[in-house]
Amino acid sequence: MFEPLILGIESSCDETSVGIVAGHELKANVVASSVEEHARFGGVVPEIASRAHLEAMRPTLTCALEQAQVELADLDAIAVTAGPGLMGALVVGLSAAKALACVLNKPLYGVNHLVGHVGVDMIEHGPLPKPCMALLVSGGHTTILRVGDIATDVTEVGSTIDDAAGEAYDKVARLLGLPYPGGPVIDQLAAQGDSKAISFPRGLTAKHDLDRHRFDFSFSGLKTAVARWVELRRRGGQEVPVADVAASFQEAVADVLTAKTVDACQEFGMDTVLLGGGVAANSRLRVLLGQRCEQAGITLRRPRPGLCTDNGAMIAVVGAELVRAGVRPSGLDIPANSGMPVSQISV
Ligand code: KG4
Ligand code: ZN
């Protein structure tokens, strides 16, 4: 099989990353993060992110080429995140990719960041069964997807109606006085807490919600419930059992995500589910989804945590699939699309 050599550039949020793949084979994946520059603001500051991308882009590219032991001239195409993400941040990656494509006279593919999160597992576990289901859980998105073909056919089955799962993690961490990003910190703390200590709500699981929102999620009520619970304790002068709150919150998130994903697989007759996005690194989500899929006879494909958070390899591997599927390359004039819908795989 043709194994196109693709360089992928990712710059949608606070990670500047360049990955190189040959088909599904990972050759390099270099990530420079500006997360520490944002930490004191409690979230990503777009202007700081854009500047950091500008500074990191060239060294990251050089490092990836060295790691992969390839020359720019050897590449078959350049893939780049075209959206969704922060406008100023996306533009930096797109400009770099366009410059490379133009100078090297190679095809350019503007790729959807979310599809990258879903497709990254091909690097670890090979081609995807067609069709399969995917649970995409990131800082900005929480979605169940039907993946007919990763290069040509991705449709949304359900989605969050308010906050994304990662956003809920970050907000809950903030109200507990924990640093940004909240996901990894809560994940670690939860390991020392009791997940049954507090019964937090499971959004959109009541009977009357299931009629309209069977495969949709809601995490803003959960976040408010945690805030109220913590506030009541503080007002009463009691200590807040942070580990128990973290574990109980994490259980509520993992419970809803996994129950709805398995339900969607059964409803649509899918026997494989792909896990993707930054929150896919979460230890409890990985275990619980594994257990529930096994009980339901569903194969779960989870990329290793290091591939779950934003990286260039996930963009490169989708680029390789686009090349193999014969999808038309993007023009050099493609815009950044901060609100790119997940069903738009490439530009
Ligand atoms: O996919 P991602 O790297 O960036 C976006 O595209 O949004 O996801 C970042 C999100 C953040 O909200 C972060 O708190 C969350 O992923 N995250 C986690 C874990 N690691 C990262 N959430 C829960 N548990 C984790 N271990
Ligand atoms: Zn992401």
mmCIF file of C-alpha atoms and ligand atoms in Angstrom:
data_model
loop_
_atom_site.group_PDB
_atom_site.id
_atom_site.type_symbol
_atom_site.label_atom_id
_atom_site.label_comp_id
_atom_site.label_asym_id
_atom_site.label_seq_id
_atom_site.Cartn_x
_atom_site.Cartn_y
_atom_site.Cartn_z
ATOM 1 C CA MET A 1 0.000 0.000 0.000
ATOM 2 C CA PHE A 2 1.133 3.593 -0.747
ATOM 3 C CA GLU A 3 2.433 5.091 2.524
ATOM 4 C CA PRO A 4 2.464 8.848 1.878
ATOM 5 C CA LEU A 5 5.024 10.824 3.860
ATOM 6 C CA ILE A 6 3.079 13.676 5.443
ATOM 7 C CA LEU A 7 4.111 16.555 7.651
ATOM 8 C CA GLY A 8 1.321 17.782 9.934
ATOM 9 C CA ILE A 9 1.216 21.167 11.672
ATOM 10 C CA GLU A 10 -1.030 21.864 14.664
ATOM 11 C CA SER A 11 -1.484 25.308 16.256
ATOM 12 C CA SER A 12 -5.171 25.622 17.171
ATOM 13 C CA CYS A 13 -4.748 26.314 20.882
ATOM 14 C CA ASP A 14 -1.673 26.405 23.146
ATOM 15 C CA GLU A 15 0.408 23.621 21.588
ATOM 16 C CA THR A 16 2.701 24.235 18.635
ATOM 17 C CA SER A 17 3.313 20.827 17.142
ATOM 18 C CA VAL A 18 4.794 19.212 14.064
ATOM 19 C CA GLY A 19 4.299 15.518 13.364
ATOM 20 C CA ILE A 20 5.528 13.357 10.516
ATOM 21 C CA VAL A 21 3.964 10.064 9.435
ATOM 22 C CA ALA A 22 4.466 7.560 6.649
ATOM 23 C CA GLY A 23 0.909 6.284 6.206
ATOM 24 C CA HIS A 24 0.039 5.208 9.752
ATOM 25 C CA GLU A 25 3.633 4.909 10.878
ATOM 26 C CA LEU A 26 4.779 7.616 13.280
ATOM 27 C CA LYS A 27 8.124 9.125 12.320
ATOM 28 C CA ALA A 28 8.150 12.194 14.584
ATOM 29 C CA ASN A 29 5.865 14.139 16.891
ATOM 30 C CA VAL A 30 7.317 17.259 18.501
ATOM 31 C CA VAL A 31 5.162 19.390 20.796
ATOM 32 C CA ALA A 32 6.050 22.801 22.257
ATOM 33 C CA SER A 33 3.453 23.982 24.767
ATOM 34 C CA SER A 34 2.807 27.503 26.026
ATOM 35 C CA VAL A 35 0.560 26.165 28.800
ATOM 36 C CA GLU A 36 2.755 27.587 31.574
ATOM 37 C CA GLU A 37 2.432 31.095 30.166
ATOM 38 C CA HIS A 38 -1.362 30.839 30.469
ATOM 39 C CA ALA A 39 -1.530 29.137 33.870
ATOM 40 C CA ARG A 40 -1.633 32.333 35.943
ATOM 41 C CA PHE A 41 -4.639 33.568 33.907
ATOM 42 C CA GLY A 42 -6.577 30.354 34.547
ATOM 43 C CA GLY A 43 -7.104 29.673 30.834
ATOM 44 C CA VAL A 44 -5.561 30.154 27.405
ATOM 45 C CA VAL A 45 -4.950 33.815 26.453
ATOM 46 C CA PRO A 46 -5.265 33.956 22.637
ATOM 47 C CA GLU A 47 -2.724 36.730 22.127
ATOM 48 C CA ILE A 48 -0.082 34.935 24.195
ATOM 49 C CA ALA A 49 -0.803 31.680 22.341
ATOM 50 C CA SER A 50 -0.334 33.303 18.909
ATOM 51 C CA ARG A 51 2.976 34.856 19.894
ATOM 52 C CA ALA A 52 4.207 31.571 21.366
ATOM 53 C CA HIS A 53 3.296 29.752 18.124
ATOM 54 C CA LEU A 54 5.324 32.260 16.134
ATOM 55 C CA GLU A 55 8.350 31.698 18.325
ATOM 56 C CA ALA A 56 8.047 27.918 18.495
ATOM 57 C CA MET A 57 7.106 27.078 14.909
ATOM 58 C CA ARG A 58 10.551 27.006 13.293
ATOM 59 C CA PRO A 59 12.432 25.151 16.043
ATOM 60 C CA THR A 60 9.572 22.630 16.310
ATOM 61 C CA LEU A 61 9.700 22.002 12.563
ATOM 62 C CA THR A 62 13.480 21.583 12.572
ATOM 63 C CA CYS A 63 13.294 19.211 15.506
ATOM 64 C CA ALA A 64 10.579 17.069 13.854
ATOM 65 C CA LEU A 65 12.543 16.745 10.619
ATOM 66 C CA GLU A 66 15.623 15.697 12.584
ATOM 67 C CA GLN A 67 13.664 13.197 14.648
ATOM 68 C CA ALA A 68 12.111 11.640 11.537
ATOM 69 C CA GLN A 69 15.384 11.774 9.596
ATOM 70 C CA VAL A 70 13.620 13.126 6.533
ATOM 71 C CA GLU A 71 14.292 16.045 4.211
ATOM 72 C CA LEU A 72 11.540 18.493 3.305
ATOM 73 C CA ALA A 73 11.948 17.440 -0.326
ATOM 74 C CA ASP A 74 10.964 13.843 0.595
ATOM 75 C CA LEU A 75 7.474 14.854 1.769
ATOM 76 C CA ASP A 76 4.412 13.955 -0.283
ATOM 77 C CA ALA A 77 2.169 16.639 1.234
ATOM 78 C CA ILE A 78 1.722 19.170 4.035
ATOM 79 C CA ALA A 79 -1.293 18.897 6.347
ATOM 80 C CA VAL A 80 -2.325 21.636 8.740
ATOM 81 C CA THR A 81 -5.116 22.345 11.216
ATOM 82 C CA ALA A 82 -7.540 24.732 9.482
ATOM 83 C CA GLY A 83 -10.010 24.802 12.425
ATOM 84 C CA PRO A 84 -11.697 24.827 14.826
ATOM 85 C CA GLY A 85 -9.581 26.781 17.281
ATOM 86 C CA LEU A 86 -8.312 30.250 18.144
ATOM 87 C CA MET A 87 -8.214 32.408 15.037
ATOM 88 C CA GLY A 88 -4.822 34.030 15.646
ATOM 89 C CA ALA A 89 -3.276 30.716 16.652
ATOM 90 C CA LEU A 90 -4.621 28.866 13.605
ATOM 91 C CA VAL A 91 -3.286 31.558 11.273
ATOM 92 C CA VAL A 92 0.293 30.963 12.435
ATOM 93 C CA GLY A 93 0.182 27.253 11.600
ATOM 94 C CA LEU A 94 -1.635 27.862 8.327
ATOM 95 C CA SER A 95 0.909 30.471 7.255
ATOM 96 C CA ALA A 96 3.791 28.109 7.993
ATOM 97 C CA ALA A 97 2.078 25.276 6.098
ATOM 98 C CA LYS A 98 1.262 27.465 3.105
ATOM 99 C CA ALA A 99 4.839 28.748 2.939
ATOM 100 C CA LEU A 100 6.181 25.175 2.960
ATOM 101 C CA ALA A 101 3.670 23.957 0.371
ATOM 102 C CA CYS A 102 4.409 26.928 -1.863
ATOM 103 C CA VAL A 103 8.209 26.750 -1.671
ATOM 104 C CA LEU A 104 8.358 22.955 -1.960
ATOM 105 C CA ASN A 105 5.581 22.790 -4.541
ATOM 106 C CA LYS A 106 3.743 20.107 -2.514
ATOM 107 C CA PRO A 107 -0.017 19.680 -2.042
ATOM 108 C CA LEU A 108 -1.563 21.316 1.037
ATOM 109 C CA TYR A 109 -4.408 19.817 3.081
ATOM 110 C CA GLY A 110 -6.347 21.946 5.575
ATOM 111 C CA VAL A 111 -7.526 19.409 8.168
ATOM 112 C CA ASN A 112 -10.213 19.522 10.866
ATOM 113 C CA HIS A 113 -8.594 19.413 14.316
ATOM 114 C CA LEU A 114 -11.432 17.307 15.753
ATOM 115 C CA VAL A 115 -11.108 14.683 13.052
ATOM 116 C CA GLY A 116 -7.402 14.588 13.927
ATOM 117 C CA HIS A 117 -8.264 13.692 17.534
ATOM 118 C CA VAL A 118 -10.463 10.864 16.309
ATOM 119 C CA GLY A 119 -8.057 9.583 13.657
ATOM 120 C CA VAL A 120 -4.885 9.603 15.749
ATOM 121 C CA ASP A 121 -5.538 6.060 16.952
ATOM 122 C CA MET A 122 -4.625 4.786 13.473
ATOM 123 C CA ILE A 123 -1.013 5.488 14.448
ATOM 124 C CA GLU A 124 -1.272 2.962 17.232
ATOM 125 C CA HIS A 125 -3.815 0.433 16.084
ATOM 126 C CA GLY A 126 -3.925 0.703 12.285
ATOM 127 C CA PRO A 127 -6.837 1.197 9.871
ATOM 128 C CA LEU A 128 -10.304 1.947 11.216
ATOM 129 C CA PRO A 129 -13.223 -0.395 10.683
ATOM 130 C CA LYS A 130 -15.876 1.204 8.461
ATOM 131 C CA PRO A 131 -18.120 2.388 9.947
ATOM 132 C CA CYS A 132 -17.280 2.934 13.621
ATOM 133 C CA MET A 133 -18.365 5.208 16.450
ATOM 134 C CA ALA A 134 -16.175 7.811 18.132
ATOM 135 C CA LEU A 135 -16.340 9.668 21.414
ATOM 136 C CA LEU A 136 -14.506 12.970 21.081
ATOM 137 C CA VAL A 137 -13.851 14.709 24.386
ATOM 138 C CA SER A 138 -11.669 17.810 24.392
ATOM 139 C CA GLY A 139 -11.404 21.230 25.980
ATOM 140 C CA GLY A 140 -13.826 22.738 23.483
ATOM 141 C CA HIS A 141 -15.898 19.789 22.226
ATOM 142 C CA THR A 142 -17.780 16.768 23.503
ATOM 143 C CA THR A 143 -19.345 14.804 20.709
ATOM 144 C CA ILE A 144 -20.385 11.329 19.634
ATOM 145 C CA LEU A 145 -19.530 10.776 15.976
ATOM 146 C CA ARG A 146 -20.346 8.218 13.352
ATOM 147 C CA VAL A 147 -17.206 7.680 11.298
ATOM 148 C CA GLY A 148 -18.121 6.124 7.952
ATOM 149 C CA ASP A 149 -14.713 6.919 6.486
ATOM 150 C CA ILE A 150 -12.211 9.169 8.250
ATOM 151 C CA ALA A 151 -11.306 10.904 4.957
ATOM 152 C CA THR A 152 -14.786 11.473 3.590
ATOM 153 C CA ASP A 153 -17.642 10.712 5.962
ATOM 154 C CA VAL A 154 -17.921 11.900 9.586
ATOM 155 C CA THR A 155 -21.301 12.855 11.055
ATOM 156 C CA GLU A 156 -22.385 14.048 14.469
ATOM 157 C CA VAL A 157 -24.730 11.800 16.438
ATOM 158 C CA GLY A 158 -24.862 13.905 19.597
ATOM 159 C CA SER A 159 -23.020 16.738 21.243
ATOM 160 C CA THR A 160 -22.835 18.870 24.367
ATOM 161 C CA ILE A 161 -25.539 21.504 24.599
ATOM 162 C CA ASP A 162 -23.432 23.715 26.886
ATOM 163 C CA ASP A 163 -19.925 23.107 28.309
ATOM 164 C CA ALA A 164 -17.450 20.594 26.926
ATOM 165 C CA ALA A 165 -16.159 17.900 29.291
ATOM 166 C CA GLY A 166 -12.653 19.417 29.379
ATOM 167 C CA GLU A 167 -14.126 22.838 30.044
ATOM 168 C CA ALA A 168 -16.018 21.386 33.021
ATOM 169 C CA TYR A 169 -12.762 19.899 34.330
ATOM 170 C CA ASP A 170 -11.000 23.244 33.979
ATOM 171 C CA LYS A 171 -13.841 25.187 35.637
ATOM 172 C CA VAL A 172 -14.200 22.754 38.544
ATOM 173 C CA ALA A 173 -10.427 22.842 39.080
ATOM 174 C CA ARG A 174 -10.581 26.609 39.234
ATOM 175 C CA LEU A 175 -13.321 26.682 41.853
ATOM 176 C CA LEU A 176 -11.357 24.161 43.915
ATOM 177 C CA GLY A 177 -8.329 26.469 43.716
ATOM 178 C CA LEU A 178 -6.369 24.056 41.506
ATOM 179 C CA PRO A 179 -4.124 25.131 38.602
ATOM 180 C CA TYR A 180 -4.933 25.220 34.885
ATOM 181 C CA PRO A 181 -5.370 22.930 32.990
ATOM 182 C CA GLY A 182 -7.640 21.213 35.463
ATOM 183 C CA GLY A 183 -8.053 17.809 33.811
ATOM 184 C CA PRO A 184 -4.736 16.196 34.711
ATOM 185 C CA VAL A 185 -4.788 17.673 38.257
ATOM 186 C CA ILE A 186 -8.313 16.459 39.032
ATOM 187 C CA ASP A 187 -7.456 13.075 37.511
ATOM 188 C CA GLN A 188 -4.516 12.719 39.919
ATOM 189 C CA LEU A 189 -6.386 13.999 42.974
ATOM 190 C CA ALA A 190 -9.371 11.773 42.270
ATOM 191 C CA ALA A 191 -7.161 8.728 42.693
ATOM 192 C CA GLN A 192 -6.938 9.554 46.407
ATOM 193 C CA GLY A 193 -10.653 10.349 46.834
ATOM 194 C CA ASP A 194 -13.924 8.445 47.191
ATOM 195 C CA SER A 195 -15.967 8.623 43.990
ATOM 196 C CA LYS A 196 -19.136 7.700 45.920
ATOM 197 C CA ALA A 197 -18.692 10.410 48.562
ATOM 198 C CA ILE A 198 -20.971 12.914 46.824
ATOM 199 C CA SER A 199 -23.767 12.166 44.397
ATOM 200 C CA PHE A 200 -23.446 14.762 41.620
ATOM 201 C CA PRO A 201 -26.038 15.031 38.803
ATOM 202 C CA ARG A 202 -25.720 13.174 35.485
ATOM 203 C CA GLY A 203 -26.778 15.707 32.814
ATOM 204 C CA LEU A 204 -29.479 14.812 30.257
ATOM 205 C CA THR A 205 -30.074 11.314 31.585
ATOM 206 C CA ALA A 206 -33.570 11.860 33.066
ATOM 207 C CA LYS A 207 -36.386 10.191 31.165
ATOM 208 C CA HIS A 208 -37.858 13.428 29.837
ATOM 209 C CA ASP A 209 -34.427 14.527 28.534
ATOM 210 C CA LEU A 210 -33.765 11.281 26.712
ATOM 211 C CA ASP A 211 -36.575 11.908 24.201
ATOM 212 C CA ARG A 212 -34.810 14.940 22.740
ATOM 213 C CA HIS A 213 -31.252 14.549 23.963
ATOM 214 C CA ARG A 214 -30.517 10.832 24.090
ATOM 215 C CA PHE A 215 -26.996 11.219 22.683
ATOM 216 C CA ASP A 216 -26.354 14.776 23.840
ATOM 217 C CA PHE A 217 -24.422 15.926 26.895
ATOM 218 C CA SER A 218 -24.697 18.759 29.402
ATOM 219 C CA PHE A 219 -22.006 19.575 31.945
ATOM 220 C CA SER A 220 -22.915 23.064 33.072
ATOM 221 C CA GLY A 221 -25.437 21.787 35.662
ATOM 222 C CA LEU A 222 -22.776 19.468 37.061
ATOM 223 C CA LYS A 223 -20.293 22.324 37.353
ATOM 224 C CA THR A 224 -22.919 24.430 39.173
ATOM 225 C CA ALA A 225 -23.742 21.535 41.504
ATOM 226 C CA VAL A 226 -20.071 21.180 42.435
ATOM 227 C CA ALA A 227 -19.802 24.951 42.985
ATOM 228 C CA ARG A 228 -22.875 24.942 45.259
ATOM 229 C CA TRP A 229 -21.692 21.975 47.258
ATOM 230 C CA VAL A 230 -18.267 23.515 47.824
ATOM 231 C CA GLU A 231 -19.774 26.915 48.669
ATOM 232 C CA LEU A 232 -22.105 25.390 51.288
ATOM 233 C CA ARG A 233 -19.200 23.637 52.982
ATOM 234 C CA ARG A 234 -17.088 26.781 52.992
ATOM 235 C CA ARG A 235 -19.947 28.851 54.380
ATOM 236 C CA GLY A 236 -20.459 26.329 57.143
ATOM 237 C CA GLY A 237 -16.797 26.753 58.017
ATOM 238 C CA GLN A 238 -16.105 23.146 57.089
ATOM 239 C CA GLU A 239 -13.068 21.936 55.235
ATOM 240 C CA VAL A 240 -13.639 20.957 51.599
ATOM 241 C CA PRO A 241 -12.598 17.331 50.969
ATOM 242 C CA VAL A 242 -10.971 18.191 47.646
ATOM 243 C CA ALA A 243 -10.016 14.639 46.661
ATOM 244 C CA ASP A 244 -13.576 13.369 47.290
ATOM 245 C CA VAL A 245 -15.078 16.248 45.289
ATOM 246 C CA ALA A 246 -12.625 15.548 42.442
ATOM 247 C CA ALA A 247 -13.372 11.808 42.454
ATOM 248 C CA SER A 248 -17.157 12.276 42.646
ATOM 249 C CA PHE A 249 -17.125 14.904 39.882
ATOM 250 C CA GLN A 250 -14.913 12.712 37.697
ATOM 251 C CA GLU A 251 -17.236 9.745 38.227
ATOM 252 C CA ALA A 252 -20.259 11.800 37.127
ATOM 253 C CA VAL A 253 -18.465 12.874 33.924
ATOM 254 C CA ALA A 254 -17.169 9.398 33.088
ATOM 255 C CA ASP A 255 -20.523 7.765 33.879
ATOM 256 C CA VAL A 256 -22.514 9.908 31.431
ATOM 257 C CA LEU A 257 -19.883 9.860 28.673
ATOM 258 C CA THR A 258 -19.568 6.089 28.732
ATOM 259 C CA ALA A 259 -23.279 5.264 29.150
ATOM 260 C CA LYS A 260 -24.301 7.440 26.185
ATOM 261 C CA THR A 261 -21.480 6.204 23.964
ATOM 262 C CA VAL A 262 -22.356 2.545 24.542
ATOM 263 C CA ASP A 263 -26.047 3.363 24.008
ATOM 264 C CA ALA A 264 -25.201 5.057 20.680
ATOM 265 C CA CYS A 265 -23.125 2.062 19.543
ATOM 266 C CA GLN A 266 -26.015 -0.260 20.295
ATOM 267 C CA GLU A 267 -28.602 1.980 18.670
ATOM 268 C CA PHE A 268 -26.553 2.288 15.465
ATOM 269 C CA GLY A 269 -25.262 -1.284 15.489
ATOM 270 C CA MET A 270 -21.568 -0.376 15.809
ATOM 271 C CA ASP A 271 -19.070 -2.802 17.263
ATOM 272 C CA THR A 272 -16.063 -0.473 17.561
ATOM 273 C CA VAL A 273 -15.673 2.800 19.409
ATOM 274 C CA LEU A 274 -12.750 5.206 19.141
ATOM 275 C CA LEU A 275 -11.836 7.478 22.025
ATOM 276 C CA GLY A 276 -10.210 10.833 21.224
ATOM 277 C CA GLY A 277 -9.440 14.340 22.532
ATOM 278 C CA GLY A 278 -7.546 15.700 25.542
ATOM 279 C CA VAL A 279 -10.023 14.262 28.078
ATOM 280 C CA ALA A 280 -9.453 10.823 26.533
ATOM 281 C CA ALA A 281 -6.255 10.857 28.606
ATOM 282 C CA ASN A 282 -8.438 10.648 31.732
ATOM 283 C CA SER A 283 -7.715 7.482 33.689
ATOM 284 C CA ARG A 284 -11.250 6.867 34.975
ATOM 285 C CA LEU A 285 -12.865 7.465 31.580
ATOM 286 C CA ARG A 286 -10.449 5.003 29.975
ATOM 287 C CA VAL A 287 -11.167 2.292 32.552
ATOM 288 C CA LEU A 288 -14.947 2.731 32.743
ATOM 289 C CA LEU A 289 -15.387 2.919 28.973
ATOM 290 C CA GLY A 290 -13.242 -0.208 28.698
ATOM 291 C CA GLN A 291 -15.441 -2.078 31.171
ATOM 292 C CA ARG A 292 -18.744 -0.992 29.671
ATOM 293 C CA CYS A 293 -17.615 -1.713 26.115
ATOM 294 C CA GLU A 294 -16.444 -5.156 27.134
ATOM 295 C CA GLN A 295 -19.793 -5.916 28.779
ATOM 296 C CA ALA A 296 -21.570 -4.807 25.606
ATOM 297 C CA GLY A 297 -19.267 -6.751 23.248
ATOM 298 C CA ILE A 298 -17.847 -3.534 21.762
ATOM 299 C CA THR A 299 -14.167 -3.123 20.859
ATOM 300 C CA LEU A 300 -12.680 0.019 22.369
ATOM 301 C CA ARG A 301 -9.757 1.721 20.665
ATOM 302 C CA ARG A 302 -7.934 4.224 22.876
ATOM 303 C CA PRO A 303 -4.756 5.979 21.788
ATOM 304 C CA ARG A 304 -2.035 6.279 24.443
ATOM 305 C CA PRO A 305 -2.488 9.410 26.604
ATOM 306 C CA GLY A 306 0.436 11.191 24.902
ATOM 307 C CA LEU A 307 -1.414 11.111 21.579
ATOM 308 C CA CYS A 308 -4.745 12.279 23.094
ATOM 309 C CA THR A 309 -3.743 15.895 23.703
ATOM 310 C CA ASP A 310 -3.103 18.267 20.793
ATOM 311 C CA ASN A 311 -0.276 17.200 18.460
ATOM 312 C CA GLY A 312 0.861 17.423 14.852
ATOM 313 C CA ALA A 313 0.926 13.666 14.204
ATOM 314 C CA MET A 314 -2.874 13.503 14.459
ATOM 315 C CA ILE A 315 -3.135 16.076 11.671
ATOM 316 C CA ALA A 316 -0.493 14.290 9.587
ATOM 317 C CA VAL A 317 -2.225 10.902 9.809
ATOM 318 C CA VAL A 318 -5.542 12.368 8.642
ATOM 319 C CA GLY A 319 -3.557 14.045 5.854
ATOM 320 C CA ALA A 320 -2.220 10.622 4.838
ATOM 321 C CA GLU A 321 -5.774 9.258 4.670
ATOM 322 C CA LEU A 322 -6.897 12.218 2.545
ATOM 323 C CA VAL A 323 -4.028 11.601 0.110
ATOM 324 C CA ARG A 324 -4.825 7.892 -0.062
ATOM 325 C CA ALA A 325 -8.539 8.570 -0.604
ATOM 326 C CA GLY A 326 -7.701 10.909 -3.494
ATOM 327 C CA VAL A 327 -9.345 13.900 -1.836
ATOM 328 C CA ARG A 328 -8.576 17.152 -3.638
ATOM 329 C CA PRO A 329 -5.873 19.250 -1.928
ATOM 330 C CA SER A 330 -6.747 22.660 -0.477
ATOM 331 C CA GLY A 331 -5.837 25.864 -2.263
ATOM 332 C CA LEU A 332 -3.113 28.120 -0.897
ATOM 333 C CA ASP A 333 -5.794 30.702 -0.137
ATOM 334 C CA ILE A 334 -7.749 28.632 2.422
ATOM 335 C CA PRO A 335 -8.839 30.609 5.479
ATOM 336 C CA ALA A 336 -8.603 29.622 9.133
ATOM 337 C CA ASN A 337 -12.062 28.593 10.327
ATOM 338 C CA SER A 338 -12.403 28.970 14.095
ATOM 339 C CA GLY A 339 -15.858 27.373 14.028
ATOM 340 C CA MET A 340 -15.178 24.568 11.532
ATOM 341 C CA PRO A 341 -17.910 21.913 11.942
ATOM 342 C CA VAL A 342 -16.725 18.376 12.651
ATOM 343 C CA SER A 343 -18.437 17.000 9.546
ATOM 344 C CA GLN A 344 -16.073 19.093 7.413
ATOM 345 C CA ILE A 345 -13.022 16.834 7.412
ATOM 346 C CA SER A 346 -10.846 18.989 5.157
ATOM 347 C CA VAL A 347 -11.103 22.300 3.345
HETATM 348 O O1 KG4 B 1 -7.894 18.158 23.039
HETATM 349 P P1 KG4 B 1 -7.185 19.078 23.936
HETATM 350 O O2 KG4 B 1 -5.703 18.844 24.173
HETATM 351 O O3 KG4 B 1 -7.340 20.553 23.458
HETATM 352 C C1 KG4 B 1 -8.523 20.938 22.817
HETATM 353 O O4 KG4 B 1 -8.635 20.687 21.593
HETATM 354 O O5 KG4 B 1 -9.405 21.457 23.532
HETATM 355 O O6 KG4 B 1 -7.951 19.041 25.323
HETATM 356 C C2 KG4 B 1 -7.604 19.853 26.405
HETATM 357 C C3 KG4 B 1 -8.517 19.491 27.559
HETATM 358 C C4 KG4 B 1 -8.344 20.410 28.753
HETATM 359 O O7 KG4 B 1 -9.623 20.868 29.145
HETATM 360 C C5 KG4 B 1 -7.734 19.507 29.824
HETATM 361 O O8 KG4 B 1 -8.124 19.855 31.132
HETATM 362 C C6 KG4 B 1 -8.271 18.150 29.416
HETATM 363 O O9 KG4 B 1 -8.231 18.150 28.016
HETATM 364 N N1 KG4 B 1 -7.468 17.033 29.918
HETATM 365 C C7 KG4 B 1 -7.933 16.123 30.790
HETATM 366 C C8 KG4 B 1 -6.851 15.254 31.085
HETATM 367 N N2 KG4 B 1 -5.766 15.654 30.368
HETATM 368 C C9 KG4 B 1 -6.173 16.745 29.639
HETATM 369 N N3 KG4 B 1 -9.152 15.995 31.355
HETATM 370 C C10 KG4 B 1 -9.312 14.985 32.220
HETATM 371 N N4 KG4 B 1 -8.339 14.127 32.566
HETATM 372 C C11 KG4 B 1 -7.107 14.212 32.036
HETATM 373 N N5 KG4 B 1 -6.153 13.342 32.384
HETATM 374 ZN ZN ZN B 2 -7.652 19.364 20.704
#
